[in-house]
Short mmCIF file of C-alpha atoms in Angstrom, two decimals:
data_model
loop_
_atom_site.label_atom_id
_atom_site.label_comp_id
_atom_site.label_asym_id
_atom_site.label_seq_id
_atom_site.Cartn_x
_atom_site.Cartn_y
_atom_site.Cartn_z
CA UNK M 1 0.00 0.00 0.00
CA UNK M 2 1.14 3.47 -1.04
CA UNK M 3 1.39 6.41 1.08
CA UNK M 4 0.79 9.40 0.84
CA UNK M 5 3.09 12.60 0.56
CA UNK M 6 2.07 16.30 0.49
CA UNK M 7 3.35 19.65 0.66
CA UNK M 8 1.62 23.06 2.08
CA UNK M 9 0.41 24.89 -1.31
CA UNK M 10 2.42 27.75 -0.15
CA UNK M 11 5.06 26.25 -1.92
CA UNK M 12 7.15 28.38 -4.53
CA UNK M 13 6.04 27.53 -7.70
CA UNK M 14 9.57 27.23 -8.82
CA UNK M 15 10.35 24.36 -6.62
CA UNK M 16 7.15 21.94 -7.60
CA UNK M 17 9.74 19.98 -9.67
CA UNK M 18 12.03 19.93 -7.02
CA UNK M 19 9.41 18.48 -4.79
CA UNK M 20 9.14 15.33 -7.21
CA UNK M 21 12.46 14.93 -7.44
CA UNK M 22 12.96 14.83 -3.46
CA UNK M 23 9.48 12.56 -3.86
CA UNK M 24 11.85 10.27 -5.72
CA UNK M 25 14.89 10.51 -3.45
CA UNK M 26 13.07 9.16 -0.58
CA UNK M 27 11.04 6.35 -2.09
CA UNK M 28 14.47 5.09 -2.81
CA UNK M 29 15.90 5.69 0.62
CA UNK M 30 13.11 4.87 2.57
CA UNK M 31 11.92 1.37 0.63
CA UNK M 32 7.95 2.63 0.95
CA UNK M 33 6.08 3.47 -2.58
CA UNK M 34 5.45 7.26 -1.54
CA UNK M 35 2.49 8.98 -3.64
CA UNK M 36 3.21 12.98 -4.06
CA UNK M 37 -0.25 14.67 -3.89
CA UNK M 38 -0.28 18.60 -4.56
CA UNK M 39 -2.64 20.74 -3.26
CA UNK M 40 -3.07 24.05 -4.82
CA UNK M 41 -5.54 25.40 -1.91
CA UNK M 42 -5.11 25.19 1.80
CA UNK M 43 -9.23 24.31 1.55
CA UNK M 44 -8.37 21.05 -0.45
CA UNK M 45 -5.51 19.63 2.09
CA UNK M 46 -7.17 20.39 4.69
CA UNK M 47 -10.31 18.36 3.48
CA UNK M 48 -7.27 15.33 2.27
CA UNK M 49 -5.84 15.82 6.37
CA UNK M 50 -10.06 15.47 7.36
CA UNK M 51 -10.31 12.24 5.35
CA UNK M 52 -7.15 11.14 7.41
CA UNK M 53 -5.15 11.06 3.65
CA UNK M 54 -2.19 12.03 4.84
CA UNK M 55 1.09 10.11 6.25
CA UNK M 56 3.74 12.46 5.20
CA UNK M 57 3.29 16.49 5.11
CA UNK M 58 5.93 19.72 4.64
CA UNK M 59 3.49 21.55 6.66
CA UNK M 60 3.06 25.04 7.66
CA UNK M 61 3.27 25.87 11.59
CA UNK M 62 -0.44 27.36 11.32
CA UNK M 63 -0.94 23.37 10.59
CA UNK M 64 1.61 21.81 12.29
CA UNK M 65 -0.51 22.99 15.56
CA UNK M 66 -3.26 20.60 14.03
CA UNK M 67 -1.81 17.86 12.87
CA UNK M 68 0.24 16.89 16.50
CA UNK M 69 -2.92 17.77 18.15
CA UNK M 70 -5.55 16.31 16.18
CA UNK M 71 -4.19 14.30 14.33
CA UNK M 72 -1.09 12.17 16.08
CA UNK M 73 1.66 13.85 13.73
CA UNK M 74 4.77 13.68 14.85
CA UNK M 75 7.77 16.08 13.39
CA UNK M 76 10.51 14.69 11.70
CA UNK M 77 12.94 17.63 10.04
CA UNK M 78 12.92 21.09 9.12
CA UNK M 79 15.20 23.17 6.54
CA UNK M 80 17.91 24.02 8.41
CA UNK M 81 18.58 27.81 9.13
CA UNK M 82 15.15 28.58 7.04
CA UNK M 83 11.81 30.50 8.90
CA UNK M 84 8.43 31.70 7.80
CA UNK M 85 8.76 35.58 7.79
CA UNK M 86 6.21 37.95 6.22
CA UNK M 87 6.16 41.33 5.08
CA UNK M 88 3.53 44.56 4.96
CA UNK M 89 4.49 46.09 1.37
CA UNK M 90 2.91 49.28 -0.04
CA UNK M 91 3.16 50.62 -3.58
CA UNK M 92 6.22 52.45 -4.00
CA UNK M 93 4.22 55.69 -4.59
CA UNK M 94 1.99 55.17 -1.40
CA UNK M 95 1.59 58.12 1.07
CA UNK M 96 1.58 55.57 4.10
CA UNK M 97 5.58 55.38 5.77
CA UNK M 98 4.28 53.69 8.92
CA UNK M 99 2.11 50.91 9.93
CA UNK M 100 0.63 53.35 12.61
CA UNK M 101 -0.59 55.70 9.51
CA UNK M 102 -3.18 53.18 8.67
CA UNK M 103 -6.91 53.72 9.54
CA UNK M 104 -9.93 51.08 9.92
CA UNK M 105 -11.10 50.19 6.37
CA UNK M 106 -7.67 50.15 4.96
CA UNK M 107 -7.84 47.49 2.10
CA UNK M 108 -5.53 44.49 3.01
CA UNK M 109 -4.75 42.32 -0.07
CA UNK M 110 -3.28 38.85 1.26
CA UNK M 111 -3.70 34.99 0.06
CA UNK M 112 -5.29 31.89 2.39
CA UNK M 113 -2.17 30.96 3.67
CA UNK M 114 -2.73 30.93 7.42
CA UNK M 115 0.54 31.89 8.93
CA UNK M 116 2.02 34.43 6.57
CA UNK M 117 -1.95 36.18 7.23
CA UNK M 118 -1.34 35.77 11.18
CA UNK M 119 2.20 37.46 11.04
CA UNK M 120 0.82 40.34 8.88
CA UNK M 121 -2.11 40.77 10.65
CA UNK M 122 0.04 41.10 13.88
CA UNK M 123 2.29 43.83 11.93
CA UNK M 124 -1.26 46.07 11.08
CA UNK M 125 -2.37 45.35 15.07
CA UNK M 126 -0.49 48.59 16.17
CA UNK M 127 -2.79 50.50 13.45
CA UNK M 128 -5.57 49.06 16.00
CA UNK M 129 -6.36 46.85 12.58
CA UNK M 130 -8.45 43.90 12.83
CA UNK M 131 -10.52 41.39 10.38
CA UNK M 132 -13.11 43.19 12.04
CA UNK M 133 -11.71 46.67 10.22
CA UNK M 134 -9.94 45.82 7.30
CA UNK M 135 -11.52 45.19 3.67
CA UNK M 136 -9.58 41.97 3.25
CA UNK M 137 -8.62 41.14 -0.54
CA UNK M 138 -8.07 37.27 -0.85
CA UNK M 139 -5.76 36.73 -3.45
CA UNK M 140 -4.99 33.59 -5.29
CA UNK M 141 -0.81 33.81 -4.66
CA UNK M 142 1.55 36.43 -4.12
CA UNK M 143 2.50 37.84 -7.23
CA UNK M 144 -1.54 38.95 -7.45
CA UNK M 145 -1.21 40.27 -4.00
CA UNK M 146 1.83 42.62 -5.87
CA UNK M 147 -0.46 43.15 -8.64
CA UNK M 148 -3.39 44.91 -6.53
CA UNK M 149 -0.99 46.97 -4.66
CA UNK M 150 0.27 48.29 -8.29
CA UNK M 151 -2.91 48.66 -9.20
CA UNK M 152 -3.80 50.55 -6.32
CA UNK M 153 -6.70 48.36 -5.69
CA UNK M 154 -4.86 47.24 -2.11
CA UNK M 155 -3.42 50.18 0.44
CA UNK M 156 -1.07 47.59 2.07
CA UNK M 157 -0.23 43.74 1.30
CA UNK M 158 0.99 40.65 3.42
CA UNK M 159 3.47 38.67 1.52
CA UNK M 160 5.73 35.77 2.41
CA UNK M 161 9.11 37.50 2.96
CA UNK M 162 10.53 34.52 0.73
CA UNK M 163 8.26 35.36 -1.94
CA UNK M 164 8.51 38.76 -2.02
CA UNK M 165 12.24 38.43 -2.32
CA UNK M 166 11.79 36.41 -5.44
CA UNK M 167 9.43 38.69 -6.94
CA UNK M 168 10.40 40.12 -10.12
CA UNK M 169 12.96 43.16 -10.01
CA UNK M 170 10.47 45.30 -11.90
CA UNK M 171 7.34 44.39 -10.05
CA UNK M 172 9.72 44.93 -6.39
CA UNK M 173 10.89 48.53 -7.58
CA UNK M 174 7.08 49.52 -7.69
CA UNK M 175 6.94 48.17 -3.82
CA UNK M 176 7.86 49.39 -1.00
CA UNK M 177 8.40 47.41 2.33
CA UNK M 178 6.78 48.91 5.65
CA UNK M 179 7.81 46.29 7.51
CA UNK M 180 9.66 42.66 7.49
CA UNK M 181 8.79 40.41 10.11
CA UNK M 182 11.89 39.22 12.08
CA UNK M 183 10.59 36.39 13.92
CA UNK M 184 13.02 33.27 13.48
CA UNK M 185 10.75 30.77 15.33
CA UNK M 186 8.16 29.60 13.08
CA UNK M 187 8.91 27.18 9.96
CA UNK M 188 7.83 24.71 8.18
CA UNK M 189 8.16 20.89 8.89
CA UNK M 190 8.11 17.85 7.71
CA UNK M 191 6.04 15.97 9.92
CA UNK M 192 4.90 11.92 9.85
CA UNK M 193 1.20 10.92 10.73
CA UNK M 194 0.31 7.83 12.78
CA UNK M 195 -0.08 4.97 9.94
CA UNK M 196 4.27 5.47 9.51
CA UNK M 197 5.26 6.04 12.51
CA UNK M 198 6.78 3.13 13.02
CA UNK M 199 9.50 4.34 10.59
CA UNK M 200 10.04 7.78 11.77
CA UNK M 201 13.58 7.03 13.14
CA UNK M 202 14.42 5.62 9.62
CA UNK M 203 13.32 8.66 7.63
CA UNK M 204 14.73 11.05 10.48
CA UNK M 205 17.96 9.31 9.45
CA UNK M 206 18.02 9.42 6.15
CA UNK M 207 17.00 13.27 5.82
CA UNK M 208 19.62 14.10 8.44
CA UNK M 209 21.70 12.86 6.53
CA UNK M 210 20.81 13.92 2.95
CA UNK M 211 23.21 16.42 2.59
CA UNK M 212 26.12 14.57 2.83
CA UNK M 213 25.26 12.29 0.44
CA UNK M 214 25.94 13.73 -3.52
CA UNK M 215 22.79 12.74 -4.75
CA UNK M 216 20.87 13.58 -1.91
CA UNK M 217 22.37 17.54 -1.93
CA UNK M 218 21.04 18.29 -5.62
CA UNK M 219 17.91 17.15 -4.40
CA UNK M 220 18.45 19.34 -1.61
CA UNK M 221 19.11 22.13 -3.84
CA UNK M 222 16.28 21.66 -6.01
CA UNK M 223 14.41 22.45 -3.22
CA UNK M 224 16.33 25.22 -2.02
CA UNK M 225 17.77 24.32 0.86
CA UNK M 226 20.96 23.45 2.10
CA UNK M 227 19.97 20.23 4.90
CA UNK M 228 17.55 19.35 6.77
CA UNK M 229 17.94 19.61 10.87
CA UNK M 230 15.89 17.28 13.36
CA UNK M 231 13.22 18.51 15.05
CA UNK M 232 12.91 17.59 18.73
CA UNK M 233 9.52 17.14 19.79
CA UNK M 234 9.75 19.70 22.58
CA UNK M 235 10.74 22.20 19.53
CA UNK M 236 7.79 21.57 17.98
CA UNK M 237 5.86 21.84 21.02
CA UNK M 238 7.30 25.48 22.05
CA UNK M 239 6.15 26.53 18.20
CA UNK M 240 3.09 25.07 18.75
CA UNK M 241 2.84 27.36 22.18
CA UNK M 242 4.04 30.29 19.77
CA UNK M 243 1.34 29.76 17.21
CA UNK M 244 -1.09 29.70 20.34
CA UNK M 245 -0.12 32.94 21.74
CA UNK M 246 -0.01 34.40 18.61
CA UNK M 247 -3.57 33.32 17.15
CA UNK M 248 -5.45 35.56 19.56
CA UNK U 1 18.07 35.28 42.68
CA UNK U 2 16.71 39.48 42.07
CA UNK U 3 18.74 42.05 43.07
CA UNK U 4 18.40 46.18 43.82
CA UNK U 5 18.58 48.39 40.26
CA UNK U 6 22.04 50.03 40.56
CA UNK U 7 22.36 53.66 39.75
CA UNK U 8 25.70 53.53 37.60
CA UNK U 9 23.28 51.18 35.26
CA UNK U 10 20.70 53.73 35.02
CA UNK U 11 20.81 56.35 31.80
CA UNK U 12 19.33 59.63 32.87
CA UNK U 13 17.72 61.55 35.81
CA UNK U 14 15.71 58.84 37.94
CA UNK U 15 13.18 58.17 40.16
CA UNK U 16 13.41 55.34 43.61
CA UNK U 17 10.49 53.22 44.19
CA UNK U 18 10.41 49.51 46.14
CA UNK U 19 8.46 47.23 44.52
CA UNK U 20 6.94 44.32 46.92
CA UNK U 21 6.26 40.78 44.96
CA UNK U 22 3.80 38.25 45.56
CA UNK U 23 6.03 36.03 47.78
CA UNK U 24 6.73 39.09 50.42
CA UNK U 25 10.35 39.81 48.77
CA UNK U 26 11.00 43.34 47.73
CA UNK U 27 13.19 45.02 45.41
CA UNK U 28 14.48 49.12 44.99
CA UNK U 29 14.01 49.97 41.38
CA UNK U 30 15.35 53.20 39.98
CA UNK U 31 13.08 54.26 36.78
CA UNK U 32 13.85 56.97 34.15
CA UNK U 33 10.55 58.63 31.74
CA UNK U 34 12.84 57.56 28.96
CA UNK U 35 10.77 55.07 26.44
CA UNK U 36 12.49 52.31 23.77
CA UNK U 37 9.91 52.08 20.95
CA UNK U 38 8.62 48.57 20.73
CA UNK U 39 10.58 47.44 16.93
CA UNK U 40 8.23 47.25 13.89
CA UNK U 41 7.83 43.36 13.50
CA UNK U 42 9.81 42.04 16.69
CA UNK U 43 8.46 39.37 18.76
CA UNK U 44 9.62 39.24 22.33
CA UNK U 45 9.62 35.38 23.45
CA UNK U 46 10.49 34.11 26.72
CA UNK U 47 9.66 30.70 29.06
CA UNK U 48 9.41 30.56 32.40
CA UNK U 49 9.55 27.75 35.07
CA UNK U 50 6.06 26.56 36.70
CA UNK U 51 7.19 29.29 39.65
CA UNK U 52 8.27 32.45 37.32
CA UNK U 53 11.55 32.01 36.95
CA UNK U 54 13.01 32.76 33.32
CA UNK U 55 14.79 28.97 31.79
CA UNK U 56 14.69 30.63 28.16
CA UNK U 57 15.05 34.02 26.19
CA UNK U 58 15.35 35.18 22.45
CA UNK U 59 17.37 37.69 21.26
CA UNK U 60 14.92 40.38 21.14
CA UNK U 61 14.12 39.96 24.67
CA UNK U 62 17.92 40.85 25.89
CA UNK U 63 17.61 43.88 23.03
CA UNK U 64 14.47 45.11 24.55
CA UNK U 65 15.50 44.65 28.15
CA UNK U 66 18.71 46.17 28.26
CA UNK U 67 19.60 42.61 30.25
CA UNK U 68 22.69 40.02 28.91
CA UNK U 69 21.02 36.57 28.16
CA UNK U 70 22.99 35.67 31.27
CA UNK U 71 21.41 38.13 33.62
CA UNK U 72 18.17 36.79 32.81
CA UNK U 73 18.34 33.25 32.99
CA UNK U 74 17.47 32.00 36.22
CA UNK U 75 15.75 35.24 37.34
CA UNK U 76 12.38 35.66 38.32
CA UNK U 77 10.34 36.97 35.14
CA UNK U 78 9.28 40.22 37.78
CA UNK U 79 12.82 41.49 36.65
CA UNK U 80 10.90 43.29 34.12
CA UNK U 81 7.79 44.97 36.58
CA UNK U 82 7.87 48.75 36.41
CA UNK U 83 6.33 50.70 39.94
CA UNK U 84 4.15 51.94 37.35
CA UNK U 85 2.39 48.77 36.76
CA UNK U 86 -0.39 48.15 39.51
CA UNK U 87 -0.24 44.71 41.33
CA UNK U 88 -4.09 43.54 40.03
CA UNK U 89 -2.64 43.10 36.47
CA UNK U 90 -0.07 40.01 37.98
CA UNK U 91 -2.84 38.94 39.57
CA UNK U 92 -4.92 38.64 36.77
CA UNK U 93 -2.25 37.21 34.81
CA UNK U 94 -1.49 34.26 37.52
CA UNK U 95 -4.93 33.39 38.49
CA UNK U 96 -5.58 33.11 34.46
CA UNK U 97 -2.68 31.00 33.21
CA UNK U 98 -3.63 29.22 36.97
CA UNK U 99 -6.85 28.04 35.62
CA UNK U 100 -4.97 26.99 32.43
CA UNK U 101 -5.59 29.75 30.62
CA UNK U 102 -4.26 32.11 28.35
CA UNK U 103 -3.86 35.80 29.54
CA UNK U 104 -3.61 38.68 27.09
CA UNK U 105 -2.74 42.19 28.00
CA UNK U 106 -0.91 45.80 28.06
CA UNK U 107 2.25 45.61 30.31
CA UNK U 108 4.74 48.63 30.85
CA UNK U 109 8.07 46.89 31.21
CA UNK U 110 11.21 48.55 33.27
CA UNK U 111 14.61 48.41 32.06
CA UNK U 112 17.83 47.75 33.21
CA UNK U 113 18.95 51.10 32.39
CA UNK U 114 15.19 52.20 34.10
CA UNK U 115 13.79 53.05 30.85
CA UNK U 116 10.32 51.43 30.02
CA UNK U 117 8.67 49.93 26.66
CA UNK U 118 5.19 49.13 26.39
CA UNK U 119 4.37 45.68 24.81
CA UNK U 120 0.69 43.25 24.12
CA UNK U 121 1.65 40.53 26.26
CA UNK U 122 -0.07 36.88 25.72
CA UNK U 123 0.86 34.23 28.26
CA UNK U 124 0.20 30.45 27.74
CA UNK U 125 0.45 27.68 30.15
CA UNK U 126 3.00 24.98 28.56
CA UNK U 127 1.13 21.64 28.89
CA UNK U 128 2.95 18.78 28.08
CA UNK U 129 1.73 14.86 29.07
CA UNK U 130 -1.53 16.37 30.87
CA UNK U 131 0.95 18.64 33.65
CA UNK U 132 1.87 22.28 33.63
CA UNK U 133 5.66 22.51 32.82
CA UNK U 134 6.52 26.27 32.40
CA UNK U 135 4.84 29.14 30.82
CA UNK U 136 5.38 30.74 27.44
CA UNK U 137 5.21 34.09 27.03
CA UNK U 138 5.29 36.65 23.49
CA UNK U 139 5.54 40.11 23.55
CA UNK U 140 4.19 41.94 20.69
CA UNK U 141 3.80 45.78 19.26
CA UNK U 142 0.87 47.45 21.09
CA UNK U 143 -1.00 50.11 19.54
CA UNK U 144 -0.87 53.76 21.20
CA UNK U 145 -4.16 53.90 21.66
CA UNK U 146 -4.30 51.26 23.74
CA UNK U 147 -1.40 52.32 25.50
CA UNK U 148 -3.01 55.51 26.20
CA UNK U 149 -5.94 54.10 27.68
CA UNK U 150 -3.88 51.77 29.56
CA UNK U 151 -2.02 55.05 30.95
CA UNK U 152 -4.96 56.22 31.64
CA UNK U 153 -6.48 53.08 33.77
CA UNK U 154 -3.16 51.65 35.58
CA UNK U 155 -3.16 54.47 38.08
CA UNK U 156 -6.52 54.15 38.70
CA UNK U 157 -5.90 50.22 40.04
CA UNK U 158 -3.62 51.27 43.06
#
């Protein structure tokens, strides 16, 4: 029987290939017949992790919470030296310098992923912002949230630091950041869910050790990163304590 | 261990006050009107044991504090209370994360060089295996209105 692998659809488009690859890497490593799944909308893995679907996720911490929780996950790596950071971007011609410039009814442009919306949010909270006061603009990825701030259809924008970063010089020198979140505890993980776990010292193993091995480091690169790092399970517990705190 | 504010720490004219904690022990604090802006997308993060006492800190914690990592570790987390802070508000927050609950609120924090900053405070009970094991705690940019009103209230609660 296969299992089943997935990946948070806040994924950069430019690594879905890399994604496969690693897919590939670790059917060979681990000896299991691994199925990659993609979701393109947080709405459609979070019906898959529902239907109990899941047995390996790159999750985001807004999920992670969940999925230990809920759902008997346990973590198993995370990209070493990489966190979840967001950032409040204007267009470059914008009258607005400081977050505390903002009024209610400011038009927020952001997409559904869940932590990168929490961070920002927090960023527009000395504004006094709220969902309760903002005219939210749910966007289908980043590059659109860009596109309404150009437009001038958004006043501000939550992007994923990462993302904004790779934007486009052209579109970025039509931006400008207010602020950059500076966080450095929240990140992604890979995490295992209760029909593997049984094996979740093997593939703790064989991703902590990927990047020694040639192969296993272009994979590695493929998807950006430069090894993975073991998560302890009181690590994930303290983020999990972060994300609680901060969801309020 | 917490020990009296010392005046060659302190930057600028200041004021003497002695605080009195829960447990009966008291401490002189020397406090300045001199304010640090709470940093644009900073979190303050800390973790206390069960009784208070710091066992972990992140780097914008010893920025914010004017404390070395070193200095804080091990101290009780009332290193931070400013006289200006009435006594209900602890109270509040211990018989909330008590009940295993999550407190939220405005604190005014004191210095080590007895300048203040004013953060939104959310404290969470760390639960782990059914038992209370420490408490987490993230600091976040408050809004001045609140502050204001919060400037406005404290005093009131003596």
């Amino acid at each position: 029987m296969s299992v089943m692998f997935t990946v948070s659809p806040d994924f950069a488009p430019d690594r879905l290939s890399g994604w496969y690859i690693f897919n590939t890497w670790l059917q060979k490593q681990s000896a299991e017949a691994i199925h990659l799944e993609m979701y393109n909308h947080y709405q459609d893995l979070h019906q898959a992790i529902a239907e109990d679907k899941i047995d390996l996720i790159y999750a985001n911490p807004f999920d992670a919470a969940m999925l230990v929780r809920e759902k008997g996950f346990l973590p198993l790596v995370r990209a070493k030296g990489e966190s979840d950071e967001a950032i409040i971007a204007v267009n470059a011609d914008s009258n607005i310098n400081d977050v505390a410039d903002l009024k209610p009814n400011t038009r927020v442009a952001f997409t559904d992923d869940p932590d990168v919306r929490l961070m920002g949010m927090i960023m527009l909270e000395p504004a006094d912002l709220h969902t309760g006061n903002i005219v939210p603009l749910l966007s289908d990825n980043h590059v659109l949230v860009a596109k309404h701030l150009l437009k001038g259809e958004a006043d501000v924008g939550i992007i994923l630091a990462e993302a904004y970063d790779n934007l486009s010089g052209m579109i970025k020198k039509q931006l400008r950041v207010l602020v950059r979140s500076q966080i450095s505890v929240i990140y992604h993980s890979l995490m295992i869910g209760p029909r593997l776990q049984n094996r979740r010292d093997d593939f703790q193993k064989i991703l902590v050790a990927m990047d020694k091995d040639e192969k296993g480091n272009g994979v590695l690169n493929a998807l950006g990163f430069s090894a993975w790092q073991k998560i302890e399970d009181e690590e994930m517990e303290f983020m999990i304590d972060l994300m609680d705190t901060l969801n309020t | 261990m917490i020990v009296d504010m010392k005046p060659e720490d302190i930057v600028g004219e200041y004021r003497e006050a002695t605080l009195t904690y829960y447990d009966g022990k008291s401490r002189k604090v020397l406090y300045t009107e001199l304010e640090t802006p709470y940093p644009d997308g900073k979190l303050i993060v800390s973790t206390t044991t069960p009784d208070g006492v710091i066992s972990h800190v992140n780097r914008a914690f010893v920025e914010m504090s004017g404390y070395s990592e070193a200095e804080l570790l091990g101290a009780p987390h009332s290193i931070l209370r400013h006289p200006d802070m009435p006594a209900a508000a602890f109270k509040d927050l211990w018989d909330t994360v008590l009940r295993g609950e999550k407190w939220q609120g405005f604190v005014k924090n004191l210095r080590k060089d007895g300048g203040y900053y004013w953060v939104k405070a959310t404290v969470i009970p760390n639960v782990r295996g059914g038992k209370v094991v420490g408490y987490t705690s993230v600091r976040r940019k408050p809004s001045r209105s609140k502050v204001d009103e919060c400037i406005a209230l404290y005093p009131t609660l003596f």
